[in-house]
mmCIF file of C-alpha atoms in Angstrom:
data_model
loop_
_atom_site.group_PDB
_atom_site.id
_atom_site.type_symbol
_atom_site.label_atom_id
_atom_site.label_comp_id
_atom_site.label_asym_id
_atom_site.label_seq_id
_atom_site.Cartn_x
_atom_site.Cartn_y
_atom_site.Cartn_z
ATOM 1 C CA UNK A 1 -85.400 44.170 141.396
ATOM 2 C CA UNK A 2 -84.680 46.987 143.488
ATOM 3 C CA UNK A 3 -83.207 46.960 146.940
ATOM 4 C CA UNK A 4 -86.310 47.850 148.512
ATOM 5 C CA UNK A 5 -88.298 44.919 146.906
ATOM 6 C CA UNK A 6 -85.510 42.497 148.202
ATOM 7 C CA UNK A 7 -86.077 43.585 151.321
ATOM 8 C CA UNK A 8 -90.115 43.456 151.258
ATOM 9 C CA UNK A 9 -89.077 39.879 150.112
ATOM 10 C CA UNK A 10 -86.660 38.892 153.054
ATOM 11 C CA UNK A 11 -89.018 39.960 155.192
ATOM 12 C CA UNK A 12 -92.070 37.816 153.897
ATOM 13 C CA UNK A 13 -89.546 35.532 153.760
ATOM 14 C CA UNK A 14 -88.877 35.240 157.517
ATOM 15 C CA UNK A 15 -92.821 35.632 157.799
ATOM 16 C CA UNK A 16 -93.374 32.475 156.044
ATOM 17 C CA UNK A 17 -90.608 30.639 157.876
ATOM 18 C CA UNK A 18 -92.029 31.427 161.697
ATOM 19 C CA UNK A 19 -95.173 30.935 160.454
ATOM 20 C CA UNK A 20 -94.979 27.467 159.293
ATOM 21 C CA UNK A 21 -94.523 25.662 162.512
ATOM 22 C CA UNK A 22 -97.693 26.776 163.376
ATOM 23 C CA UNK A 23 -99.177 25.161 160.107
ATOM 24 C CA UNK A 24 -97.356 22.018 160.476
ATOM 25 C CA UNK A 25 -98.804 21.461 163.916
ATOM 26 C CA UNK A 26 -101.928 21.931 162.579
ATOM 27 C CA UNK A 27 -101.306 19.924 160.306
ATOM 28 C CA UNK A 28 -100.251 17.275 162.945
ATOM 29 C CA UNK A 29 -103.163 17.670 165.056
ATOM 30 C CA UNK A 30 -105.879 17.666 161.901
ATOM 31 C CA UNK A 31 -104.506 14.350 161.206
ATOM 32 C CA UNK A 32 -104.462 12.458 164.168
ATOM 33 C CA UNK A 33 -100.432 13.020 164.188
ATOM 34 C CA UNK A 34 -99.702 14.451 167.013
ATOM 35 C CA UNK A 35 -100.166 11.723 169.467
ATOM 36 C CA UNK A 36 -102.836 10.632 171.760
ATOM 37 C CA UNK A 37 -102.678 13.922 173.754
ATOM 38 C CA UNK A 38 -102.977 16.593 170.383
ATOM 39 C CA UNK A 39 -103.822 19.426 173.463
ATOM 40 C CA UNK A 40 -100.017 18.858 175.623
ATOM 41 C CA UNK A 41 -98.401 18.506 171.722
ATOM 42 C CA UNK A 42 -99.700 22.512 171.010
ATOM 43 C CA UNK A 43 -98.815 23.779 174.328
ATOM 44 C CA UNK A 44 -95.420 22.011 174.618
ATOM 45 C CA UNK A 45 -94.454 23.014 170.808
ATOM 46 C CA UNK A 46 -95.637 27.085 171.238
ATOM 47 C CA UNK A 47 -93.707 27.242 174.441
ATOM 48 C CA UNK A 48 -90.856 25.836 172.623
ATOM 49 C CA UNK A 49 -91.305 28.290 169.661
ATOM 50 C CA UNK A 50 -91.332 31.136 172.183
ATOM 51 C CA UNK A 51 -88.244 30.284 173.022
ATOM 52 C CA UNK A 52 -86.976 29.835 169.943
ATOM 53 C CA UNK A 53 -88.517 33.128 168.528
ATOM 54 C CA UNK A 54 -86.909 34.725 171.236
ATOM 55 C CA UNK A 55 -83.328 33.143 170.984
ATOM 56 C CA UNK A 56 -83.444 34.103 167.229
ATOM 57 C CA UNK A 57 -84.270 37.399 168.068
ATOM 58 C CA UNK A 58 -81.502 38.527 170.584
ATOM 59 C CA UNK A 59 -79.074 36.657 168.187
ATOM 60 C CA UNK A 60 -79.414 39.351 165.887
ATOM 61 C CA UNK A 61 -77.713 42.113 167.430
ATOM 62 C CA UNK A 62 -74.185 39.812 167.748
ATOM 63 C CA UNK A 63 -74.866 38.938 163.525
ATOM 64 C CA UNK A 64 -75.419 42.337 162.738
ATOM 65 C CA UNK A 65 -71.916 43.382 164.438
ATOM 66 C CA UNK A 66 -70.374 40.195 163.142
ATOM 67 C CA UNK A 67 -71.561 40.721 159.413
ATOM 68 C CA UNK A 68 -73.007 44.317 159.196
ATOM 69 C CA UNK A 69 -75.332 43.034 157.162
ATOM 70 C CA UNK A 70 -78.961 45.525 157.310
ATOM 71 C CA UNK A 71 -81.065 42.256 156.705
ATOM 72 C CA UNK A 72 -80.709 41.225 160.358
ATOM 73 C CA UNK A 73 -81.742 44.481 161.942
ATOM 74 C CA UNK A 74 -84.591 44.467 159.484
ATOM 75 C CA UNK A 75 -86.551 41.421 161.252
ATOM 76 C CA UNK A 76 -85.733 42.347 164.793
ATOM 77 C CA UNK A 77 -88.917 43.721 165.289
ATOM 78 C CA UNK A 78 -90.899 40.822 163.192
ATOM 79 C CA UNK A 79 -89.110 38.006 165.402
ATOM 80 C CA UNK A 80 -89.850 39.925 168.827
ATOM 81 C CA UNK A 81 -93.472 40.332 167.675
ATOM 82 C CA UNK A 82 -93.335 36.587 166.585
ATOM 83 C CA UNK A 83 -92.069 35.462 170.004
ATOM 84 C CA UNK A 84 -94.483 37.059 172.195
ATOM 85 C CA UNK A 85 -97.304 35.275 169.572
ATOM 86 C CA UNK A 86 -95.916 31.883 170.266
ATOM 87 C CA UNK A 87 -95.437 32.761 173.821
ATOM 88 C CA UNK A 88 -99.793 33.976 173.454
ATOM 89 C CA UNK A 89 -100.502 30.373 172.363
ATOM 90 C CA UNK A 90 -98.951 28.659 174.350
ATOM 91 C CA UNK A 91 -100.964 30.672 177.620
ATOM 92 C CA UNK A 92 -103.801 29.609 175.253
ATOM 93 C CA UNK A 93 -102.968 26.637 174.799
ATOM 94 C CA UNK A 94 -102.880 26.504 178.880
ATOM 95 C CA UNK A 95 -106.093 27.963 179.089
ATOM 96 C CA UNK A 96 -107.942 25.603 177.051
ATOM 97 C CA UNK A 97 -106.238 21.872 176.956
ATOM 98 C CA UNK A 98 -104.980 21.731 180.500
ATOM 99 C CA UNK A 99 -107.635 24.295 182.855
ATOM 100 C CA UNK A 100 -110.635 24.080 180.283
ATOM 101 C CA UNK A 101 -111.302 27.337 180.774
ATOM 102 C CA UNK A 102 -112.755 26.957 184.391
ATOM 103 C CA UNK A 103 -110.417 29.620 185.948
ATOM 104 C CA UNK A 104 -111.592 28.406 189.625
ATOM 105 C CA UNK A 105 -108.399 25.831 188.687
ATOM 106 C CA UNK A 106 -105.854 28.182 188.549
ATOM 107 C CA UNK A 107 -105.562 28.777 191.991
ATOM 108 C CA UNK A 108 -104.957 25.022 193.182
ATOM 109 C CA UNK A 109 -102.624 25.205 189.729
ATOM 110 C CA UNK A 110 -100.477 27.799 190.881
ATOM 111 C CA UNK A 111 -100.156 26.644 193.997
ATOM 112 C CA UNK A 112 -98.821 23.085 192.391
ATOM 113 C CA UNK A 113 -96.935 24.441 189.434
ATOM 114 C CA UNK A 114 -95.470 27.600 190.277
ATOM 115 C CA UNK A 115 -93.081 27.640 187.190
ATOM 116 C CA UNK A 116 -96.482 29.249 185.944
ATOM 117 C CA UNK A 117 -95.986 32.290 187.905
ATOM 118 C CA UNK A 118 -92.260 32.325 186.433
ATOM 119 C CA UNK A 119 -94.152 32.000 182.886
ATOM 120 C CA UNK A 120 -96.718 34.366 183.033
ATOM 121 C CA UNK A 121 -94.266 36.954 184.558
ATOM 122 C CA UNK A 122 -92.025 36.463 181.264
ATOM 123 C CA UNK A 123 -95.768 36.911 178.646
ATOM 124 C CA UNK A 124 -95.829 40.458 181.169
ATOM 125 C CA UNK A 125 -92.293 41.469 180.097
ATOM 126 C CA UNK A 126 -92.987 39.953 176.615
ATOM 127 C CA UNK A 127 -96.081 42.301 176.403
ATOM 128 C CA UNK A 128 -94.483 45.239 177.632
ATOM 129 C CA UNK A 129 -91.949 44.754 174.702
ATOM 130 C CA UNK A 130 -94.456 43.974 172.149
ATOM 131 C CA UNK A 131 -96.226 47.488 172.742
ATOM 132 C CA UNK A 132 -93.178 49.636 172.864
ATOM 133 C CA UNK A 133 -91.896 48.187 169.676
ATOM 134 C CA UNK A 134 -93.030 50.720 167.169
ATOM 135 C CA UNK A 135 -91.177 53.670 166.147
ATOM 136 C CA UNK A 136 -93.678 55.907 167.559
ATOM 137 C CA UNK A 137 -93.051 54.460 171.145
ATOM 138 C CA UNK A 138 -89.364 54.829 170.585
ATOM 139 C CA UNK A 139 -90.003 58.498 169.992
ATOM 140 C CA UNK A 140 -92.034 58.679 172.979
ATOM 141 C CA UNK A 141 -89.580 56.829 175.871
ATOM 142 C CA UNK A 142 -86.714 58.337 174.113
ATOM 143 C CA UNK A 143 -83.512 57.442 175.775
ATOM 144 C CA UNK A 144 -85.638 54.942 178.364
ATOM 145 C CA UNK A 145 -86.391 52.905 175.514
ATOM 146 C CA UNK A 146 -83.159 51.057 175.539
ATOM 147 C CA UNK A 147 -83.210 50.286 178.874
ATOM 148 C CA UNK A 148 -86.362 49.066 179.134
ATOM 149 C CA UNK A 149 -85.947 46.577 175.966
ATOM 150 C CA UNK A 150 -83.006 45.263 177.862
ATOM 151 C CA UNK A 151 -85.486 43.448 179.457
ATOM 152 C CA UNK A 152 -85.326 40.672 177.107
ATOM 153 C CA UNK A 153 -82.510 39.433 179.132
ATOM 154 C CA UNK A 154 -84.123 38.905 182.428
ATOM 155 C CA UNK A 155 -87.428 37.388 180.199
ATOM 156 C CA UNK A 156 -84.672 35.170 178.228
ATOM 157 C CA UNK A 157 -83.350 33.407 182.354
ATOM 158 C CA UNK A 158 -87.388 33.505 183.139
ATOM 159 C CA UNK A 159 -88.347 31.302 180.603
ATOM 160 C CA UNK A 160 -85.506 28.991 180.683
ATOM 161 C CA UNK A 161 -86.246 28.962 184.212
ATOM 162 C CA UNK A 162 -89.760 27.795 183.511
ATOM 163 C CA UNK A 163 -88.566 25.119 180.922
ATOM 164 C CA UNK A 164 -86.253 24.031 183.443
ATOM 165 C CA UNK A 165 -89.255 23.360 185.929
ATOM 166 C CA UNK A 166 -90.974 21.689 183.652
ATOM 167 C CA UNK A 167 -88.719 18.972 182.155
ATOM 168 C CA UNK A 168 -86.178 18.617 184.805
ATOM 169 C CA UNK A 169 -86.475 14.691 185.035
ATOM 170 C CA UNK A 170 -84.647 14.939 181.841
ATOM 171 C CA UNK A 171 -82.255 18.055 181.543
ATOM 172 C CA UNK A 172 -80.439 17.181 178.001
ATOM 173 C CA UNK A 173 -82.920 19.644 175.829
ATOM 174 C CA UNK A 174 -83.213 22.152 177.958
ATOM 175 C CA UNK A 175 -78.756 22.335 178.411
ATOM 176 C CA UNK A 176 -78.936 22.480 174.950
ATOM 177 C CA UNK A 177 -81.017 26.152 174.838
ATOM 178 C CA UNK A 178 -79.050 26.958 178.128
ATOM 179 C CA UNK A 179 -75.998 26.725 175.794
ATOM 180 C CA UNK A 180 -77.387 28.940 173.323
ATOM 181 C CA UNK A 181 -78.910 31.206 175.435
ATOM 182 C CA UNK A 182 -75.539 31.751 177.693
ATOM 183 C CA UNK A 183 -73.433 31.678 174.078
ATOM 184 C CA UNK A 184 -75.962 34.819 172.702
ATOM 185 C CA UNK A 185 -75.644 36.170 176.171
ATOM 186 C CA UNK A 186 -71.988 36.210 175.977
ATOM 187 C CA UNK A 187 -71.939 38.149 173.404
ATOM 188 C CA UNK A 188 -73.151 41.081 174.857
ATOM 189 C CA UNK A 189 -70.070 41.279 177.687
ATOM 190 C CA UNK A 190 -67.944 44.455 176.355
ATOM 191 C CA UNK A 191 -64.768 42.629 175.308
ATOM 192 C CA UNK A 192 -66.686 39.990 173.210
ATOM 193 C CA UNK A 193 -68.841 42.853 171.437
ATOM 194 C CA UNK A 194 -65.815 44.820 170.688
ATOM 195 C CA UNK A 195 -64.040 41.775 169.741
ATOM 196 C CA UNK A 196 -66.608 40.898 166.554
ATOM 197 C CA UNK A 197 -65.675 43.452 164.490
ATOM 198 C CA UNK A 198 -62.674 42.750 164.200
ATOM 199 C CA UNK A 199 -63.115 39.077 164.036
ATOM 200 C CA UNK A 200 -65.218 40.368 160.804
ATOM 201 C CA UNK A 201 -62.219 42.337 159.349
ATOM 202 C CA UNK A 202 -59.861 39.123 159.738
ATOM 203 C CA UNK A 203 -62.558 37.096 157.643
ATOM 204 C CA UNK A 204 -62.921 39.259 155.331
ATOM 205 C CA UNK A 205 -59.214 39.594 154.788
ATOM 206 C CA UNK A 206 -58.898 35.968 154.128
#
């Protein structure tokens, strides 16, 4: 197998793997197993694989400094794409289980859940990643590419900032991705960054 078949392979790979959730809750909801509300179940569990998805994906630039390894790098891309397609449902999801589709709602909505303001400001920021992803938009924005894709941080506190909204009668899930999120984060401050390599170097020494 050549190198460039194992990577068609990781990739599919990491296809498969974000797409089953999606299956399984399907899955769930075709058989009568995802409780008596089967409508809350889909938009609570896409919300919570856009945040996921998106976790996974900023995680990747600390593991590719840690291990050097290409794969990571590889799926960047795949898993940002992936995030704002959970994120997509779970607006759906919105959209048809909670308003119905009758839009006149989503005033009297907003004006009693504003974390959905907070949301649909991350999807914007999501979007506006998802369509500069490609290599031909990198060529294009050139050197305001980075910049501007360094707007998955601010997205990353909007969404946890929504989650928080939503479940904060009980705050023990959502510390847990505040955890993660703030580790990931943390990895990004100068020292800690320049600090991986060489935490690589003393592991592979041992």
């Amino acid at each position: 197998m050549t190198a460039r078949h194992g990577w068609w392979l990781w990739r599919g790979g990491v296809f498969l793997a974000a797409l089953a959730p999606l299956a399984l809750w399907a899955w769930q909801v075709a058989t009568h197993a995802a409780g008596p509300e089967p409508g809350r179940f889909l938009l609570l569990n896409t919300g919570l694989g856009a945040l996921w998805m998106l976790l996974l994906t900023l995680s990747l630039t600390p593991l590719t400094r840690l291990t050097r390894w290409k794969g990571f790098t590889l799926i960047r891309r795949q898993l940002g794409l992936w995030t704002l397609a959970y994120a997509c449902l779970h607006v759906l999801s919105y959209a048809l289980f909670i308003l119905g589709l009758d839009w006149a709602l989503l005033g009297s909505e907003l004006v009693k859940r504003p974390y959905i303001i907070v949301g649909m400001l991350a999807l914007l920021g999501l979007m506006a990643l998802g369509a500069t992803s490609s290599h031909w938009a990198m060529r294009r924005l050139g050197k305001r590419w980075k910049p501007l894709h360094r707007l998955a941080y601010p997205i990353l506190g909007l969404v946890l900032l929504h989650f928080f909204w939503v479940v904060r009668a009980d705050l023990k899930e959502w510390v847990m991705y505040a955890v993660a999120a703030a580790l990931i984060m943390a990895t990004r401050l100068p020292p800690v960054a320049r600090a991986l390599p060489r935490v690589r170097r003393a592991v592979s020494r041992a």
